Tab-separated table of C-alpha atoms in Angstrom:
chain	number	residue	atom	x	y	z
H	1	UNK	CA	-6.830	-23.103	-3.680
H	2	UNK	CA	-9.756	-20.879	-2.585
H	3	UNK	CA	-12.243	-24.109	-3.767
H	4	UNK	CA	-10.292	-26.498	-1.339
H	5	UNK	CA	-10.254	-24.588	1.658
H	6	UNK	CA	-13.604	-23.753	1.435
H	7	UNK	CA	-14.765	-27.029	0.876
H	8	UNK	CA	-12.776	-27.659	4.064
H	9	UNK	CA	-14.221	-25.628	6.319
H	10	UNK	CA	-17.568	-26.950	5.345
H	11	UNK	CA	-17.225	-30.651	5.221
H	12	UNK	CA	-14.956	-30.515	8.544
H	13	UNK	CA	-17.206	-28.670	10.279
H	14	UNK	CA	-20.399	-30.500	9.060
H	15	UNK	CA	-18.779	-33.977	10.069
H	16	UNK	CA	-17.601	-32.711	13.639
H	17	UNK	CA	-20.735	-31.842	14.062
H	18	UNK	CA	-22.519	-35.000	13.130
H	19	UNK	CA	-19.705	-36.723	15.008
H	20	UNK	CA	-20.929	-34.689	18.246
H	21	UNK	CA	-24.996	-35.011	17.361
H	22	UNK	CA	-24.520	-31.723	17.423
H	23	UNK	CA	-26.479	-31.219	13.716
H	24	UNK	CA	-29.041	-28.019	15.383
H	25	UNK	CA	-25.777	-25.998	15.210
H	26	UNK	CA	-25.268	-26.267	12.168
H	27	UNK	CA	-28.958	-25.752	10.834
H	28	UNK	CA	-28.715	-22.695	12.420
H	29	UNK	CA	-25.289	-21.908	10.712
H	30	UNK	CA	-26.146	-22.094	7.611
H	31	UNK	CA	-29.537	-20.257	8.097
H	32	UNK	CA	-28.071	-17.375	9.490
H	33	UNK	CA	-25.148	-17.070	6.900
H	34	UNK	CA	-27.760	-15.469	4.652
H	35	UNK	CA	-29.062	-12.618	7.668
H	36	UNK	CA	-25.283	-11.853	8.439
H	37	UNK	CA	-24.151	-11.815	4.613
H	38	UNK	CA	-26.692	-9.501	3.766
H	39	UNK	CA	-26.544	-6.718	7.127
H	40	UNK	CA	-22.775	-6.678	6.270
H	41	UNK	CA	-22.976	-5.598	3.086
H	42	UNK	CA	-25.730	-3.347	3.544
H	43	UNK	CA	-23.234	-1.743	6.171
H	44	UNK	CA	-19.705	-1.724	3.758
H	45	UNK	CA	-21.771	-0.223	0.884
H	46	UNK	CA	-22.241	3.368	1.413
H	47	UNK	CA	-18.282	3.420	3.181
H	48	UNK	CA	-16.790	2.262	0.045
H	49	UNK	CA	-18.990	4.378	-1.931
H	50	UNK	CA	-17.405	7.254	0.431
H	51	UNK	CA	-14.073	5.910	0.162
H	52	UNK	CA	-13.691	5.474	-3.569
H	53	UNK	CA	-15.353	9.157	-4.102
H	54	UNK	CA	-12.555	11.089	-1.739
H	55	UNK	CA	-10.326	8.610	-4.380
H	56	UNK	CA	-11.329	9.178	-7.413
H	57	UNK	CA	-10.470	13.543	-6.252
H	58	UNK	CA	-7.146	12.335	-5.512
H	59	UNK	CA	-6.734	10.597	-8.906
H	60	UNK	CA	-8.061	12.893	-10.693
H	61	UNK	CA	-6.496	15.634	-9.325
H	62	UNK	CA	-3.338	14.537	-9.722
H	63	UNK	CA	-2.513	14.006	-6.196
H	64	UNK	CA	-1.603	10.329	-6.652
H	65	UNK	CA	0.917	11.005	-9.005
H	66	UNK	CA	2.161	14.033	-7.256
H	67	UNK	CA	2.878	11.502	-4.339
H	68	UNK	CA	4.364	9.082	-6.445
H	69	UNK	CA	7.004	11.382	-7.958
H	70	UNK	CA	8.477	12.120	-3.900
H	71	UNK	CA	8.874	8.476	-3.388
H	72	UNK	CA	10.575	7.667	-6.804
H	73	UNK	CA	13.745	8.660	-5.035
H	74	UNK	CA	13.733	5.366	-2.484
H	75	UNK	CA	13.207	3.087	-5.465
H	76	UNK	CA	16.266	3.078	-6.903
H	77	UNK	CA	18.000	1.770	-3.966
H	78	UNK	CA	15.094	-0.594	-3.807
H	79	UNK	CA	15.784	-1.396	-7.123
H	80	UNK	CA	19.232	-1.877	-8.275
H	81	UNK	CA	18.712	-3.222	-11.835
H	82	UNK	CA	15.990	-0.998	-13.156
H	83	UNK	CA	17.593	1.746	-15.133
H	84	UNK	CA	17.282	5.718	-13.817
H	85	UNK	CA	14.363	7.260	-15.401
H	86	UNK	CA	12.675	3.729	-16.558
H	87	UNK	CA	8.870	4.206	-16.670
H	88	UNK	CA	8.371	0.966	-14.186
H	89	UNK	CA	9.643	3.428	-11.638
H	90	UNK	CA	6.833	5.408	-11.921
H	91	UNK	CA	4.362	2.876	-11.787
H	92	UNK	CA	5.641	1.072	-9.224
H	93	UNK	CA	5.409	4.286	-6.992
H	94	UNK	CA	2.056	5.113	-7.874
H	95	UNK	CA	1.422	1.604	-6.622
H	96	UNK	CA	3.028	1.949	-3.292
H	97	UNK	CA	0.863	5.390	-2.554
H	98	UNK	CA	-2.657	3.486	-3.718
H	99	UNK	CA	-1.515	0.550	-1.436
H	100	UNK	CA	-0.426	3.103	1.112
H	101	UNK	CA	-3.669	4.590	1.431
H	102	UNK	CA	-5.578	1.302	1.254
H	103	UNK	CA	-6.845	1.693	-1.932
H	104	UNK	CA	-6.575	-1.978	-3.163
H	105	UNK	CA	-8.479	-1.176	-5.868
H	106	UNK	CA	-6.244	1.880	-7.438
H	107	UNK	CA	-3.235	-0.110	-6.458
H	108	UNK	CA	-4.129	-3.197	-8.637
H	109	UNK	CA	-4.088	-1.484	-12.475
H	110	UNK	CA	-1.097	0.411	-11.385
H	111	UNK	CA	0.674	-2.684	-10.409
H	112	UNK	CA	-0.122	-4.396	-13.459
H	113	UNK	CA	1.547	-1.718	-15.276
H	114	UNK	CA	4.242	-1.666	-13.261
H	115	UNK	CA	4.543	-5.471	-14.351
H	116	UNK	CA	4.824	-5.086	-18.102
H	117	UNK	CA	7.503	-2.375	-18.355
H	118	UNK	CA	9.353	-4.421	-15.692
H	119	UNK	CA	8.883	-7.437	-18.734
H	120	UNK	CA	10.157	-4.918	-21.070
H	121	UNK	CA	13.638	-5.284	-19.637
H	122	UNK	CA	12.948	-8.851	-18.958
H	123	UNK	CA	15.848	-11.161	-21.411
H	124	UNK	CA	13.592	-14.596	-20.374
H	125	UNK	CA	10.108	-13.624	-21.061
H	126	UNK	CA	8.703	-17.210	-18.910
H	127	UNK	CA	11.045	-16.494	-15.817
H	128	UNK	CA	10.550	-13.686	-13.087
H	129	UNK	CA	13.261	-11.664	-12.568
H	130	UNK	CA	14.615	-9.963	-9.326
H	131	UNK	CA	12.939	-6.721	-9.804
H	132	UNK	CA	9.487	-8.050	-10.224
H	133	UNK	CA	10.059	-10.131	-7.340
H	134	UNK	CA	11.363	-7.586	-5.154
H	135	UNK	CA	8.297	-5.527	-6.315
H	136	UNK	CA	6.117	-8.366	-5.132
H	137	UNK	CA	7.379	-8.441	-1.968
H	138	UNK	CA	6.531	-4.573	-1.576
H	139	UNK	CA	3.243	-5.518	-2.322
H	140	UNK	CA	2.559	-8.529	-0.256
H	141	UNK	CA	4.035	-6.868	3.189
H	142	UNK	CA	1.715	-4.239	2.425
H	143	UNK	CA	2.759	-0.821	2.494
H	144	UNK	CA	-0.326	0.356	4.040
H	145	UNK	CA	-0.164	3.966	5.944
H	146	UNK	CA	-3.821	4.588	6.351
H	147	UNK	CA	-6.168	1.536	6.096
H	148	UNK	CA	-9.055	3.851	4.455
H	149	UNK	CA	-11.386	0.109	4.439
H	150	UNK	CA	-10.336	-0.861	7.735
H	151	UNK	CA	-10.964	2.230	9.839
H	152	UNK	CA	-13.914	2.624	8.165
H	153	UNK	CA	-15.210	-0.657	8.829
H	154	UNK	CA	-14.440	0.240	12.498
H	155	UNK	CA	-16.492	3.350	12.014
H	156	UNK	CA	-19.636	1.100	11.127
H	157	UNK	CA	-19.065	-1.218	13.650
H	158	UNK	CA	-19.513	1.580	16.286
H	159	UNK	CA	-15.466	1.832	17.331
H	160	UNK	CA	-14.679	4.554	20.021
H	161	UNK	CA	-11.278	5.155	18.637
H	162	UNK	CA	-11.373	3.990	14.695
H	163	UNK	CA	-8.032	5.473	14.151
H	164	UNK	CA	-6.437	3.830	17.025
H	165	UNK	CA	-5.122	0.977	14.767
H	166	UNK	CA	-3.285	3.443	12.331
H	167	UNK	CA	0.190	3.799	14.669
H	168	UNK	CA	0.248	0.148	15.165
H	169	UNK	CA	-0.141	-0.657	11.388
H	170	UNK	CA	2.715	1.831	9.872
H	171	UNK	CA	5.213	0.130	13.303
H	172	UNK	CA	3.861	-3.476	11.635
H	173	UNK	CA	4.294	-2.508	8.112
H	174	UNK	CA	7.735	-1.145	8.400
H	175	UNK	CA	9.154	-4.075	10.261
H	176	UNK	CA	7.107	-6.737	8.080
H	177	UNK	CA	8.348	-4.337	4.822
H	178	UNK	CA	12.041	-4.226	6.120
H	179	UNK	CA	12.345	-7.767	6.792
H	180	UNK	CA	10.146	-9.040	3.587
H	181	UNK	CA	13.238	-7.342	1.602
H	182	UNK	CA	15.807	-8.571	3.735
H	183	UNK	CA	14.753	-11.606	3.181
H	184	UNK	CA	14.186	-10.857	-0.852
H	185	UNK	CA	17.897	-9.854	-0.957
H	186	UNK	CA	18.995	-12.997	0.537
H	187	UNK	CA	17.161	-15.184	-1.531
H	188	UNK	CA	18.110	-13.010	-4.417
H	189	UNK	CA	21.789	-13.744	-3.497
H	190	UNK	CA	21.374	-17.785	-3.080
H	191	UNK	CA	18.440	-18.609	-5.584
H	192	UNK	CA	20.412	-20.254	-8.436
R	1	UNK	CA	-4.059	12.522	17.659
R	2	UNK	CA	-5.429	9.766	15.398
R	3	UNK	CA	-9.009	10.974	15.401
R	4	UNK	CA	-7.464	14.269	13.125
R	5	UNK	CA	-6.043	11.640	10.654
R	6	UNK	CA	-9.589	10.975	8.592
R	7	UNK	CA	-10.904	14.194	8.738
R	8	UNK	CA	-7.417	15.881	7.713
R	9	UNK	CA	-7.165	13.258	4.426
R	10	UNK	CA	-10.572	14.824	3.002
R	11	UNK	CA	-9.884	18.235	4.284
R	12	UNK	CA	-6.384	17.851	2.111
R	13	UNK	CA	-7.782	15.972	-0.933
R	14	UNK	CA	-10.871	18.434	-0.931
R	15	UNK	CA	-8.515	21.634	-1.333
R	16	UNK	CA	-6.046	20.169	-3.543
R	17	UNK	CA	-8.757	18.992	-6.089
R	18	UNK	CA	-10.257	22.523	-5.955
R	19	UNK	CA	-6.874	23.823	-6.368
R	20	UNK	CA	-6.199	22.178	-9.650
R	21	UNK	CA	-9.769	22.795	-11.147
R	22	UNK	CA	-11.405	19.482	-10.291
R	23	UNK	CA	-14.971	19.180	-10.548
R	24	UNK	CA	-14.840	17.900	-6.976
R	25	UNK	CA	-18.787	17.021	-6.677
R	26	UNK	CA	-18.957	15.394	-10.260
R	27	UNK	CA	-15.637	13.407	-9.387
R	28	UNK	CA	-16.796	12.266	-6.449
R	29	UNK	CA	-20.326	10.964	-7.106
R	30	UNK	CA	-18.381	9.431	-10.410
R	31	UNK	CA	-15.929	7.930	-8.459
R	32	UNK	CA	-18.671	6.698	-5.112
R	33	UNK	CA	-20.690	5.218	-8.620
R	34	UNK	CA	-17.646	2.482	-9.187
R	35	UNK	CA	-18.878	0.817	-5.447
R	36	UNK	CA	-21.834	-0.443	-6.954
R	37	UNK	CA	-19.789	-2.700	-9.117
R	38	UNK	CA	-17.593	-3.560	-6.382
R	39	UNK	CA	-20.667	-4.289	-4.007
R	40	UNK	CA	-22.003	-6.507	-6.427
R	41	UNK	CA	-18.414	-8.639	-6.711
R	42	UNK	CA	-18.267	-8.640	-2.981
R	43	UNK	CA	-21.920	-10.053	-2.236
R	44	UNK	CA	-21.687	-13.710	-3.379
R	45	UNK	CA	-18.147	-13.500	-2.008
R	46	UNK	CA	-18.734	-12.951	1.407
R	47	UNK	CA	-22.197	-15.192	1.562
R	48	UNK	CA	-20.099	-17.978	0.616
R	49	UNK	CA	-17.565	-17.413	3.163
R	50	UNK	CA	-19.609	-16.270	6.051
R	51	UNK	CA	-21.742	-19.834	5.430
R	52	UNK	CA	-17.996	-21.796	5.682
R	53	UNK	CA	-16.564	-19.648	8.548
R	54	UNK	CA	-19.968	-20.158	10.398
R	55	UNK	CA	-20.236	-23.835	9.894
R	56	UNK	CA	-16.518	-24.214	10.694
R	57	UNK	CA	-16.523	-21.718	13.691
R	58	UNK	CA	-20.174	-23.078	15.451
R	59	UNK	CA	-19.170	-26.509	14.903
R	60	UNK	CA	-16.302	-25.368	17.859
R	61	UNK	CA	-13.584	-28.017	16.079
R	62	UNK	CA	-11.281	-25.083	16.530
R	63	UNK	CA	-11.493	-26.142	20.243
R	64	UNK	CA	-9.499	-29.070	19.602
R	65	UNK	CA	-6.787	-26.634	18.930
R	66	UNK	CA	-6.132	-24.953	22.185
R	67	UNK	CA	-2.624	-25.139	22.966
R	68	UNK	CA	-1.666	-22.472	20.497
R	69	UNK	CA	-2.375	-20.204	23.342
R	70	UNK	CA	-1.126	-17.096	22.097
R	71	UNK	CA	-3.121	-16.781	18.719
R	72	UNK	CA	-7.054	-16.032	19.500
R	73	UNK	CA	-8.709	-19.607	17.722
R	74	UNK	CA	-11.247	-16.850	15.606
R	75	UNK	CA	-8.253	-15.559	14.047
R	76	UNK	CA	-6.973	-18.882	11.998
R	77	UNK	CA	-9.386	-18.367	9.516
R	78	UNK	CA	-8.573	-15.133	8.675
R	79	UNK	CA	-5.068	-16.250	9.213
R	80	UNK	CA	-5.392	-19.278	6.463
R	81	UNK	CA	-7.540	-16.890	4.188
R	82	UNK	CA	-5.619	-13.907	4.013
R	83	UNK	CA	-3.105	-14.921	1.467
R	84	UNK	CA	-5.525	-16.400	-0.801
R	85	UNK	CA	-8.526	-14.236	-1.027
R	86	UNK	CA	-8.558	-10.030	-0.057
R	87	UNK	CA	-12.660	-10.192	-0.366
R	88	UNK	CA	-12.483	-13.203	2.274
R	89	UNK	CA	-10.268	-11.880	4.330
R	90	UNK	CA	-12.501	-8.747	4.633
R	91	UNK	CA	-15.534	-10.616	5.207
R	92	UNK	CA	-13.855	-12.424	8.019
R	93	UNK	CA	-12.426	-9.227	9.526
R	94	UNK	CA	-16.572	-8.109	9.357
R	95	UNK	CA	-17.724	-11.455	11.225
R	96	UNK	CA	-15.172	-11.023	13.970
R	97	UNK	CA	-16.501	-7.334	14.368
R	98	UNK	CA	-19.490	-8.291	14.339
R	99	UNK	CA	-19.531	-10.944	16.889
R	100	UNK	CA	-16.092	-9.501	19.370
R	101	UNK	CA	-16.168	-5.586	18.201
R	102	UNK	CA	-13.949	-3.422	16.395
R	103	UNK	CA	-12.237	-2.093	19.950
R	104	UNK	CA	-11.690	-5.750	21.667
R	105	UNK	CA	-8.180	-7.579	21.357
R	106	UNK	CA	-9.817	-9.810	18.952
R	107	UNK	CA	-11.135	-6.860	16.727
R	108	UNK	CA	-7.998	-5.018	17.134
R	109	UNK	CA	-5.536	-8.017	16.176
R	110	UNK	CA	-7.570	-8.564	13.260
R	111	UNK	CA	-7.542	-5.318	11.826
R	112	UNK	CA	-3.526	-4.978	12.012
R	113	UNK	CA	-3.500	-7.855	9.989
R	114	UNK	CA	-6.059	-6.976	7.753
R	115	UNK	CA	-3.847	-4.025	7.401
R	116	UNK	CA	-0.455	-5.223	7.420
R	117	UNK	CA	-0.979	-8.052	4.959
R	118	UNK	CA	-1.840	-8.719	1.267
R	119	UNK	CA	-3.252	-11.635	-0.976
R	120	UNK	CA	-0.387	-13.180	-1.840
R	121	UNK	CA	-1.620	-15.716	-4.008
R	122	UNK	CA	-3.965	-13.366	-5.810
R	123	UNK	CA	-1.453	-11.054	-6.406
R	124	UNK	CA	1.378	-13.457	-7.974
R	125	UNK	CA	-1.552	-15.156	-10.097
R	126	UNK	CA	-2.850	-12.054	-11.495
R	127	UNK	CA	0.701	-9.883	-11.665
R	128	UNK	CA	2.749	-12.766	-13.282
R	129	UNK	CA	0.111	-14.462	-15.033
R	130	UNK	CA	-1.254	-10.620	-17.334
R	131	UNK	CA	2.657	-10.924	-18.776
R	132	UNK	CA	2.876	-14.663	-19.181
R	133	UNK	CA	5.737	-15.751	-16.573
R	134	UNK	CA	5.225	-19.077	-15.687
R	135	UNK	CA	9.040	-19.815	-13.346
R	136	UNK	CA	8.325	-17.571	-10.574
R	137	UNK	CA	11.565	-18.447	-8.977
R	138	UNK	CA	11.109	-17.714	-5.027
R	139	UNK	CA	7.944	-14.917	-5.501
R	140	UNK	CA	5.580	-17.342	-3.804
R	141	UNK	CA	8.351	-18.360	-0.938
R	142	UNK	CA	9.410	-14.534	0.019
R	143	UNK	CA	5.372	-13.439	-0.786
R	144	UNK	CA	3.989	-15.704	2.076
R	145	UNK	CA	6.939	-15.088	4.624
R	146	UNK	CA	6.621	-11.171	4.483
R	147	UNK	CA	2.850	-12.121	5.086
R	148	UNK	CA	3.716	-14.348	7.997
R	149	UNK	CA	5.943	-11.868	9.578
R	150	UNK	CA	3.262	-9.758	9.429
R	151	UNK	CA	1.059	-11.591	11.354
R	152	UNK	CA	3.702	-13.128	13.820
R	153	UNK	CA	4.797	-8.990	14.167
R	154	UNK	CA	1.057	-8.081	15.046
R	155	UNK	CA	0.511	-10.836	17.329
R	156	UNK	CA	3.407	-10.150	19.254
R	157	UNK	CA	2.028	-6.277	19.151
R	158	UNK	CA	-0.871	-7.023	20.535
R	159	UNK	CA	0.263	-9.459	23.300
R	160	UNK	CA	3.025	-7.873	24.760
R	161	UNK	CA	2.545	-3.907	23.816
R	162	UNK	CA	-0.683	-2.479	23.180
């Protein structure tokens, strides 16, 4: 998927180009995408370095989890078919809070967790079911609460206000959450 | 009010770790250690996207496309991307601070749905495919809508609220 678009983007632009005798532009395109590449990630580096220290406390610490336990109570309405007490729940929350604090990267082995004690009470092992869906959903809408990357990124790109977007986001992500399992319930309902 | 958020998070994580007998400096420096690898992943990443967004962008095709008036033509990238890669998306949300700023409309719209959004594709492949389920049902249908209401929700945000 990636490999097509990307070819895309190239080859259209390259032959719009050529179309328009335009072809300076894109010499100067593609010997710039090496400058920009390289001042960008000079500029992420020490923020995630920042970032995933303050995150490794909170792991450690056994904040995280501590988190996790409060929103455990939500889930089950969430989550009709998963039995009280099942493990997934847990995982699944400590998901949610990595996601919610932007951590993509402490999200992602918690979610694959989450995953294989949701296939534990799985009868088809090939076929999704409705709780690993449902989880999806949670993830794709992105529970996000504070965008650690994102306002950080601002922060090195010399915003006023980095913070500003935070209000905006948790307004977005409820709506976008709510209606992503609105719609999950529906399909739930119709999907033979 | 938001500019308390940041410093409030470390202030809280800070005196929690030293509440339950962290080694707060050793954690940390272990934990800032683990962005080398991720650097290193994100370098090729973003070269290779910055060179197609460029070529794409410069080559002003995007022009062509106009009469969607209310979505900003630097955004569609992102806005194709987002689904599919997380490390794209970011490098695209980097270009368009680069070139517009983090505080302009563009900057702003961008980072709501950085925010508000995940990798859809990336996130079915590699949840679904570490347990072997091959029928996802729906997963990809309801996956790419929530994303899409994302971004119709933020666009709407930013062109009739903020």
């Amino acid at each position: 998927m990636v490999n097509k678009i990307w070819g895309c983007f190239i080859i259209i632009g390259i032959l719009y180009c050529l179309s328009n005798n335009n072809i300076e532009i894109v010499n100067t395109a593609i010997l710039d995408s090496t400058k920009t590449s390289f001042d960008m990630i000079i500029k992420i580096f020490p923020v995630m370095a920042l970032w995933l220290g303050i995150a490794k406390i909170a792991e450690v610490s056994g904040l995280l989890k501590k988190l996790s336990s409060k929103i455990s109570i939500v889930l089950k309405y969430i989550f009709p078919e998963i039995p009280k007490n099942h493990e997934s729940l847990s995982y699944i929350s400590s998901n949610i809070i990595a996601n919610m604090f932007g951590l993509g990267n402490a999200a992602t082995p918690f979610g694959l967790k989450a995953m294989q004690s949701l296939q534990k009470l799985n009868k088809k092992k090939d076929t999704a079911t409705r709780s690993m869906i449902t989880f999806l959903v949670l993830n794709t809408s992105g529970v996000t609460i504070i965008p650690t990357t994102i306002i950080s990124l601002r922060m090195m790109y010399g915003s006023v206000n980095p913070t500003s977007i935070v209000l905006p986001c948790i307004i977005i992500t409820f709506l976008s959450t709510l209606s992503g399992l609105i719609i999950d319930k529906i399909f739930a309902r119709f999907y033979v | 009010m938001s500019n308390y958020i940041m410093p409030l998070i470390v202030l809280f994580v800070i005196i929690y770790g030293i509440i339950k007998k962290v080694p707060i400096y050793d954690t940390f420096v272990e934990g800032a250690k683990e962005s080398f690898d991720l650097v290193f992943k994100l370098f090729p990443c973003l070269l290779a996207m910055i060179l197609s967004i460029n070529i794409f962008l410069k080559s002003n095709i995007i022009d062509l496309f106009k009469f969607i008036s209310l979505i900003p033509n630097q955004i569609i990238p992102m806005i194709i991307m987002r689904p599919i890669s997380g490390t794209s998306s970011l490098a695209i949300l980097t270009n368009i601070y680069e070139l517009f700023g983090p505080d302009s409309a563009l900057g702003t719209l961008a980072s709501y749905i950085q925010g508000t959004t995940d990798t859809t594709f990336y996130i079915i492949t590699l949840y679904f495919g570490s347990i072997g389920i091959k029928k996802i049902k729906y997963a990809l249908w309801v996956g790419l809508l929530a994303d899409l209401i994302s971004i119709t929700i933020s666009i709407l945000f930013i062109n009739f609220i903020s």
